[in-house]
Short mmCIF file of C-alpha atoms and ligand atoms in Angstrom, two decimals:
data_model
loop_
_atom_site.label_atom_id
_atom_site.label_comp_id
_atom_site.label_asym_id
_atom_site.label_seq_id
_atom_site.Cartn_x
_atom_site.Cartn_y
_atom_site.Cartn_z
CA UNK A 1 114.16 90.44 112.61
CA UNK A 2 110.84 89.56 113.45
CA UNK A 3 108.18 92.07 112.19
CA UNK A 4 104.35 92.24 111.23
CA UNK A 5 105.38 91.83 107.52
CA UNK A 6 106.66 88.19 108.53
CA UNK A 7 104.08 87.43 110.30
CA UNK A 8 100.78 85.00 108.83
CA UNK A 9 98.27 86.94 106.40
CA UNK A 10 100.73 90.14 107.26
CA UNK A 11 101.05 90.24 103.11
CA UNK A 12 97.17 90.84 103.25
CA UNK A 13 96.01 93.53 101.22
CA UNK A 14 93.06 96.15 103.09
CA UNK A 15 90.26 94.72 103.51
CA UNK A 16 90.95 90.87 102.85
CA UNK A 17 88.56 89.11 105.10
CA UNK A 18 91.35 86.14 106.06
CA UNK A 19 93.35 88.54 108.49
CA UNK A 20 90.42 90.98 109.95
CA UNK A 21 91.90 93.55 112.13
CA UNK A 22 90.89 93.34 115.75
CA UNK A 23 87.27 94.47 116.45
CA UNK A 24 87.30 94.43 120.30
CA UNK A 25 86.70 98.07 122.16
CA UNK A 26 90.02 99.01 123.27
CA UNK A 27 90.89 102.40 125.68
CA UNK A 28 92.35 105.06 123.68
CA UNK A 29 94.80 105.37 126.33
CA UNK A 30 95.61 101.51 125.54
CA UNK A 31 96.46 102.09 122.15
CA UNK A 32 98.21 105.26 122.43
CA UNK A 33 100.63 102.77 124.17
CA UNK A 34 100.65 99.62 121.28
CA UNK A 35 103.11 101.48 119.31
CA UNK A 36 105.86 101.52 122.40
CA UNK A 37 105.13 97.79 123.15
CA UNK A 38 105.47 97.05 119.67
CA UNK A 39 108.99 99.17 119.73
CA UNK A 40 110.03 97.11 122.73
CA UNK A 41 109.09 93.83 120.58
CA UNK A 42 111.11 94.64 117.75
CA UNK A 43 114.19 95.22 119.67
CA UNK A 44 113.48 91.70 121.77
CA UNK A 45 112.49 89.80 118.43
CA UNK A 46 115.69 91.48 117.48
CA UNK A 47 118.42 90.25 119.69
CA UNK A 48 116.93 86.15 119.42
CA UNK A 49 114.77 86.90 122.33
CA UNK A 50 111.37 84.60 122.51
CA UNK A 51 109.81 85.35 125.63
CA UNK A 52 109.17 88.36 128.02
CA UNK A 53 107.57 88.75 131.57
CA UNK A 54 105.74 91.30 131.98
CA UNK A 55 108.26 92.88 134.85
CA UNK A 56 111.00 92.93 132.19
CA UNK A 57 108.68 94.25 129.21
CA UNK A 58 107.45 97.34 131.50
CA UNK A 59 110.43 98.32 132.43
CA UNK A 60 111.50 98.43 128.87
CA UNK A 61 108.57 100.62 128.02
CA UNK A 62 108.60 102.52 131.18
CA UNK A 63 105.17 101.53 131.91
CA UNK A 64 103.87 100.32 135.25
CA UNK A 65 103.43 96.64 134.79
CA UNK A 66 100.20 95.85 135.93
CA UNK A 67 98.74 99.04 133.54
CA UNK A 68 101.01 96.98 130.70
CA UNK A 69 99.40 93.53 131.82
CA UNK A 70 95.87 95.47 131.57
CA UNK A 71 96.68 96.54 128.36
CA UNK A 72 97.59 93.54 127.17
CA UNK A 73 94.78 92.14 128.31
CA UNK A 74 92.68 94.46 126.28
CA UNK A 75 94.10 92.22 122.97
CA UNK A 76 93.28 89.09 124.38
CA UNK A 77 97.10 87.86 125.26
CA UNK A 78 97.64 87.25 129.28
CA UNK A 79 101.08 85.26 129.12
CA UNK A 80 101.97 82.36 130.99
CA UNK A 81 102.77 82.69 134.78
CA UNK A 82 106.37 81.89 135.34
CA UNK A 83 107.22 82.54 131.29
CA UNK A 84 105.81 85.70 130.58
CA UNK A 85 104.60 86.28 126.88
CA UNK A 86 105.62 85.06 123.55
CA UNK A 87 107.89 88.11 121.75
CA UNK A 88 106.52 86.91 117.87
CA UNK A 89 103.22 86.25 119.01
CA UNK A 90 102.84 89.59 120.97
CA UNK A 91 104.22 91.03 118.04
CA UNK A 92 101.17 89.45 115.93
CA UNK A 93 98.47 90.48 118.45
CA UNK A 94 99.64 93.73 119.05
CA UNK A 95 100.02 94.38 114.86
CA UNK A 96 96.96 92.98 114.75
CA UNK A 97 95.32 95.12 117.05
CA UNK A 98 96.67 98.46 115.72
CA UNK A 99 95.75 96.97 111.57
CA UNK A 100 99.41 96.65 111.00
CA UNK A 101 99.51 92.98 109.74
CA UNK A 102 97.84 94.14 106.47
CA UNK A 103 100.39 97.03 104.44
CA UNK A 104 98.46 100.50 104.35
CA UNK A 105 99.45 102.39 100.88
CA UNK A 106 101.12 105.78 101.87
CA UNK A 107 101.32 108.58 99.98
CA UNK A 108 103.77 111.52 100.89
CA UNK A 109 102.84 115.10 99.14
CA UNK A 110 106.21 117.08 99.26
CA UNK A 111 109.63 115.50 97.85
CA UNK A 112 111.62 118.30 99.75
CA UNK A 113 114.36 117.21 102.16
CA UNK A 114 111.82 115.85 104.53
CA UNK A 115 109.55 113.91 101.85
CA UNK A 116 112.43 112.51 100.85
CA UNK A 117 113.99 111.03 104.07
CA UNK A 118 110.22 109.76 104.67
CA UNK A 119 110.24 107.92 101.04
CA UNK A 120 114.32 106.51 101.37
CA UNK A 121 113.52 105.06 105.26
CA UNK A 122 113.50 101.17 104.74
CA UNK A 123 111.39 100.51 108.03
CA UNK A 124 108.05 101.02 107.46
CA UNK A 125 107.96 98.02 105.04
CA UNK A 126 108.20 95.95 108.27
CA UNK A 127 106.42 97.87 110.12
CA UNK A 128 102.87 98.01 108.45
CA UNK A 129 103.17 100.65 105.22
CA UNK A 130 104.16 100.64 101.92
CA UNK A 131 104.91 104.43 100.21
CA UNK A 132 102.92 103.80 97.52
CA UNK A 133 104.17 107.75 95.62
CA UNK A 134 106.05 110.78 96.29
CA UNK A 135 104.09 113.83 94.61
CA UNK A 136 105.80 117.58 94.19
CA UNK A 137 104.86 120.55 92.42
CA UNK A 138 107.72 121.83 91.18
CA UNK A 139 108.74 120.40 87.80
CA UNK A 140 112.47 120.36 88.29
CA UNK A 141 111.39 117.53 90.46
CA UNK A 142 108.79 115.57 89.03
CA UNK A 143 110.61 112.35 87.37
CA UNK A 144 113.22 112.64 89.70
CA UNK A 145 114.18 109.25 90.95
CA UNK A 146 113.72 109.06 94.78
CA UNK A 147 114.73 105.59 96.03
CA UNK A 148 112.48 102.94 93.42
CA UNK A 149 110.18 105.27 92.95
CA UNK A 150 109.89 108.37 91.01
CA UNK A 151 108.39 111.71 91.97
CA UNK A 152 105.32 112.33 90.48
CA UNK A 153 103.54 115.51 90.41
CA UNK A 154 100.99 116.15 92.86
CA UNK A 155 98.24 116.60 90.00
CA UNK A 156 97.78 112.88 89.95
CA UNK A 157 97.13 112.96 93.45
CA UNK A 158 93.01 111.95 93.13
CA UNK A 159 93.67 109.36 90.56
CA UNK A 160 96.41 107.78 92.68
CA UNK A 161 94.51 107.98 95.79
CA UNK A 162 91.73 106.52 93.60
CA UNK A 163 93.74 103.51 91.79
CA UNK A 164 95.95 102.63 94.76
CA UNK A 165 93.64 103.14 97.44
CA UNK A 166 95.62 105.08 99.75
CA UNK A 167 94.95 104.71 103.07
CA UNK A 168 97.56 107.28 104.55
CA UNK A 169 98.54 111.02 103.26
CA UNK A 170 101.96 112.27 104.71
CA UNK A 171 101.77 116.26 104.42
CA UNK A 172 105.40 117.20 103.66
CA UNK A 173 104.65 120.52 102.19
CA UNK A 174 105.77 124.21 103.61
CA UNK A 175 103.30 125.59 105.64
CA UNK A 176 101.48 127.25 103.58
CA UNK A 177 100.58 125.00 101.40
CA UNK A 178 99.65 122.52 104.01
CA UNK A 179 96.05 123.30 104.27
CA UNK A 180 95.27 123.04 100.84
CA UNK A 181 97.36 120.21 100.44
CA UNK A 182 94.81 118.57 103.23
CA UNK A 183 91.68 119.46 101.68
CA UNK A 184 92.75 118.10 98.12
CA UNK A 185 93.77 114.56 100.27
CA UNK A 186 90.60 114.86 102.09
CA UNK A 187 88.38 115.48 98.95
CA UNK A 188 90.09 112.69 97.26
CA UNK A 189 88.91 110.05 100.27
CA UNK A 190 91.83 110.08 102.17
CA UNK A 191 90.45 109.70 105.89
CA UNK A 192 93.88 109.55 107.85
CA UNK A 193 96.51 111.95 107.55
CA UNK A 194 99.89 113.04 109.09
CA UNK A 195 100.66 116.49 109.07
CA UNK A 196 104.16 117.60 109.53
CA UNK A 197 104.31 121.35 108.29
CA UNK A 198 103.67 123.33 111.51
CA UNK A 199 100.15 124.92 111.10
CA UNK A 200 97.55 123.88 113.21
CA UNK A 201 94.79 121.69 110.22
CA UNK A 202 90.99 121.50 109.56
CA UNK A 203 89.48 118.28 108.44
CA UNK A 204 85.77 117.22 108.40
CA UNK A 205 84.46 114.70 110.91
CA UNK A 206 85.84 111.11 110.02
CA UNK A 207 89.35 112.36 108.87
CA UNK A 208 92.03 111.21 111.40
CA UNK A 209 94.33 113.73 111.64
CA UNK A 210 97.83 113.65 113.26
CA UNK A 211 100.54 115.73 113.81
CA UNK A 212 104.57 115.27 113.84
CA UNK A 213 106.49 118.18 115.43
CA UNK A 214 110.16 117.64 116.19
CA UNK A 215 110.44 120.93 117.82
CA UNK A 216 107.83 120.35 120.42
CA UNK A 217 109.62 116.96 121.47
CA UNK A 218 113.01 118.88 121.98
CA UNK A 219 111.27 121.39 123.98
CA UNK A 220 109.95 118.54 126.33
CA UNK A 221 113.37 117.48 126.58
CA UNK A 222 115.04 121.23 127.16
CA UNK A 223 112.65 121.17 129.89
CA UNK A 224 113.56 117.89 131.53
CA UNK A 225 117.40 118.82 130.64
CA UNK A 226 116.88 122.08 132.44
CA UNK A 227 115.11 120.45 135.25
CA UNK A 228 117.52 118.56 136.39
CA UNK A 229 120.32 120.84 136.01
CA UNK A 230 118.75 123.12 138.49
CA UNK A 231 118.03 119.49 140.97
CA UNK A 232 122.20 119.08 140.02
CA UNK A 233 122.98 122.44 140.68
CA UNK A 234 120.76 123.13 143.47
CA UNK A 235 122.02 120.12 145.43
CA UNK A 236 125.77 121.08 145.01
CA UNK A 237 124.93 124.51 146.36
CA UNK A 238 123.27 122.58 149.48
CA UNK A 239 126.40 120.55 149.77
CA UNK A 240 128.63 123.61 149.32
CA UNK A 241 126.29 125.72 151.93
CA UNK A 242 126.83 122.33 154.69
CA UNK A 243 130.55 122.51 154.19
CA UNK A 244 130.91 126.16 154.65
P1 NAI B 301 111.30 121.60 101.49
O1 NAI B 301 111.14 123.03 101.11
O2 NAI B 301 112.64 120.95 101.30
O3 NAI B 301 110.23 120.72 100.69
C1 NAI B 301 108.90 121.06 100.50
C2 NAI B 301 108.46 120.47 99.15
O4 NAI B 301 107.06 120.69 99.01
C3 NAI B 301 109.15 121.13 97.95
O5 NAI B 301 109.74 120.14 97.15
C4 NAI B 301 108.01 121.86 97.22
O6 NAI B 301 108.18 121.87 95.83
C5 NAI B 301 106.81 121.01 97.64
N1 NAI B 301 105.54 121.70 97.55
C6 NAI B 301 105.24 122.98 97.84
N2 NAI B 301 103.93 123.21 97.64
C7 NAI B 301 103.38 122.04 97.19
C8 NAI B 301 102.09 121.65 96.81
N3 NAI B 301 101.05 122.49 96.88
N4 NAI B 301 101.90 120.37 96.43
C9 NAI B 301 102.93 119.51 96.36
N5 NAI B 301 104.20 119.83 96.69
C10 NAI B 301 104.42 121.08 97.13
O7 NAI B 301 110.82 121.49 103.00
P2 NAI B 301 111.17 120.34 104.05
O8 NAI B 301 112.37 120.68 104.78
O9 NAI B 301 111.09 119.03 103.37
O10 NAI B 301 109.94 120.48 105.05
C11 NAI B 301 108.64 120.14 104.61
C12 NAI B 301 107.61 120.52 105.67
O11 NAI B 301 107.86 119.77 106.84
C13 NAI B 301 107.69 121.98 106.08
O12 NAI B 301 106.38 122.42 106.37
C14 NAI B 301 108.54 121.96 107.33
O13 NAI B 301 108.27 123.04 108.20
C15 NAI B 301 108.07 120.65 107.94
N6 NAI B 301 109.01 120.00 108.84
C16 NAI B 301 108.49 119.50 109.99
C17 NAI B 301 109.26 118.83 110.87
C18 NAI B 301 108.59 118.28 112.07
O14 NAI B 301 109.23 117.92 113.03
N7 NAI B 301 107.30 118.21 112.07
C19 NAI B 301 110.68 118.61 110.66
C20 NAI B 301 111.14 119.12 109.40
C21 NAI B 301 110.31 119.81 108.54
#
């Protein structure tokens, strides 16, 4: 499979001056929309595909294709009329773009059932991120063996964050403990973090902070399930009405 981690300079550590992430101003909108290219990518790269036209690519992505072209534009890559774009290096300047050709040290607090699906999944090696620890406060825990690694407890959280230079801080606590689970991350100079207990976060300006919530995507979808059940439904009752 082709992947960032393959890529040239993609086994750069933070901050190494030989594979600078991209500088240029690019629309929030625009990179809200990297990740799905990049998705699309893979799944070319993956079935021996080299090159894409743009037609093909948006459809893939469900974006209109001139906004895609735009987009792409944004990074610098514009294809080649009649050929379309280059899957690995598209894969390169989109990585690039979004600071994923360089491996950003994780670290996930909470080694519950969640934590520890995070910590076993194989694919964000290749995909930009490298789970540096797993850190727990419960003792029966701590040494557990979790994949390679081995739980650690969450009291070595500001010396980790300090040796490894974490980048990232997954928040895979219960609720309750989320907040302060945040603040301790934040105080130790972690500046982006992804929260997935379900409490709404503070952080100081400067902190990135994102938020996963499975139950909010299902809810989307029970809405467009429920949608078009009542277009199914109502149009058989037109039918049936005509026929009668
Ligand atoms: P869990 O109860 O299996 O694991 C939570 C772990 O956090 C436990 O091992 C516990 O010892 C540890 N913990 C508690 N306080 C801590 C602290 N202060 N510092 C370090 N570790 C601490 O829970 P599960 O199922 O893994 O869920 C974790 C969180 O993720 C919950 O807030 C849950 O609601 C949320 N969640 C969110 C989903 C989403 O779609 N966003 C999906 C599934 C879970």
């Amino acid at each position: 499979m082709s992947s960032a981690a393959e890529l040239p300079g993609s086994e750069a550590e933070p901050g190494n001056a030989a594979d600078r992430p991209y500088l240029g101003g690019i629309p929030d909108a625009t990179v809200a929309r990297l990740p799905v290219y990049l998705r699309a990518l893979y799944a070319l790269a993956e079935h021996g595909v080299t090159t894409v036209a743009s037609d093909e690519l948006a459809r893939s992505t469900g974006v209109n294709s001139a906004k895609l072209r735009k987009d792409l534009s944004h990074l610098g890559s514009y294809g080649i009329r009649g050929v379309g774009y280059d899957v690995e290096y598209l894969v390169y300047q989109v990585s690039r773009a979004l600071g994923l050709t360089q491996r950003w040290p994780v670290v996930i607090v909470g080694a519950g059932n969640l934590g520890r699906a995070l910590a076993n999944y194989g694919g964000f090696l290749t995909r930009g991120f490298r789970i540096e620890a797993v850190l727990d406060s419960d003792p029966s825990l701590v040494g557990g063996n979790l994949g390679s690694m081995t739980v650690k407890h969450v009291d070595e959280l500001e010396s980790l964050v300090a040796s490894s230079g974490i980048a990232i801080g997954v928040i895979a606590v219960p609720a309750g403990a989320a907040q302060a689970t945040c603040d301790r991350l934040v105080a130790a100079g972690v500046t982006s973090i992804l929260n997935f207990a379900p409490v709404v976060l503070n952080v100081p300006g400067g902190v990135d902070l994102r938020k996963v919530d499975l139950s909010i995507e299902l809810q989307i979808l029970a809405f467009h399930a429920q949608r078009r059940n009542a277009e199914r439904f109502g149009q058989a009752a037109d039918e049936a009405a005509v026929e009668a």
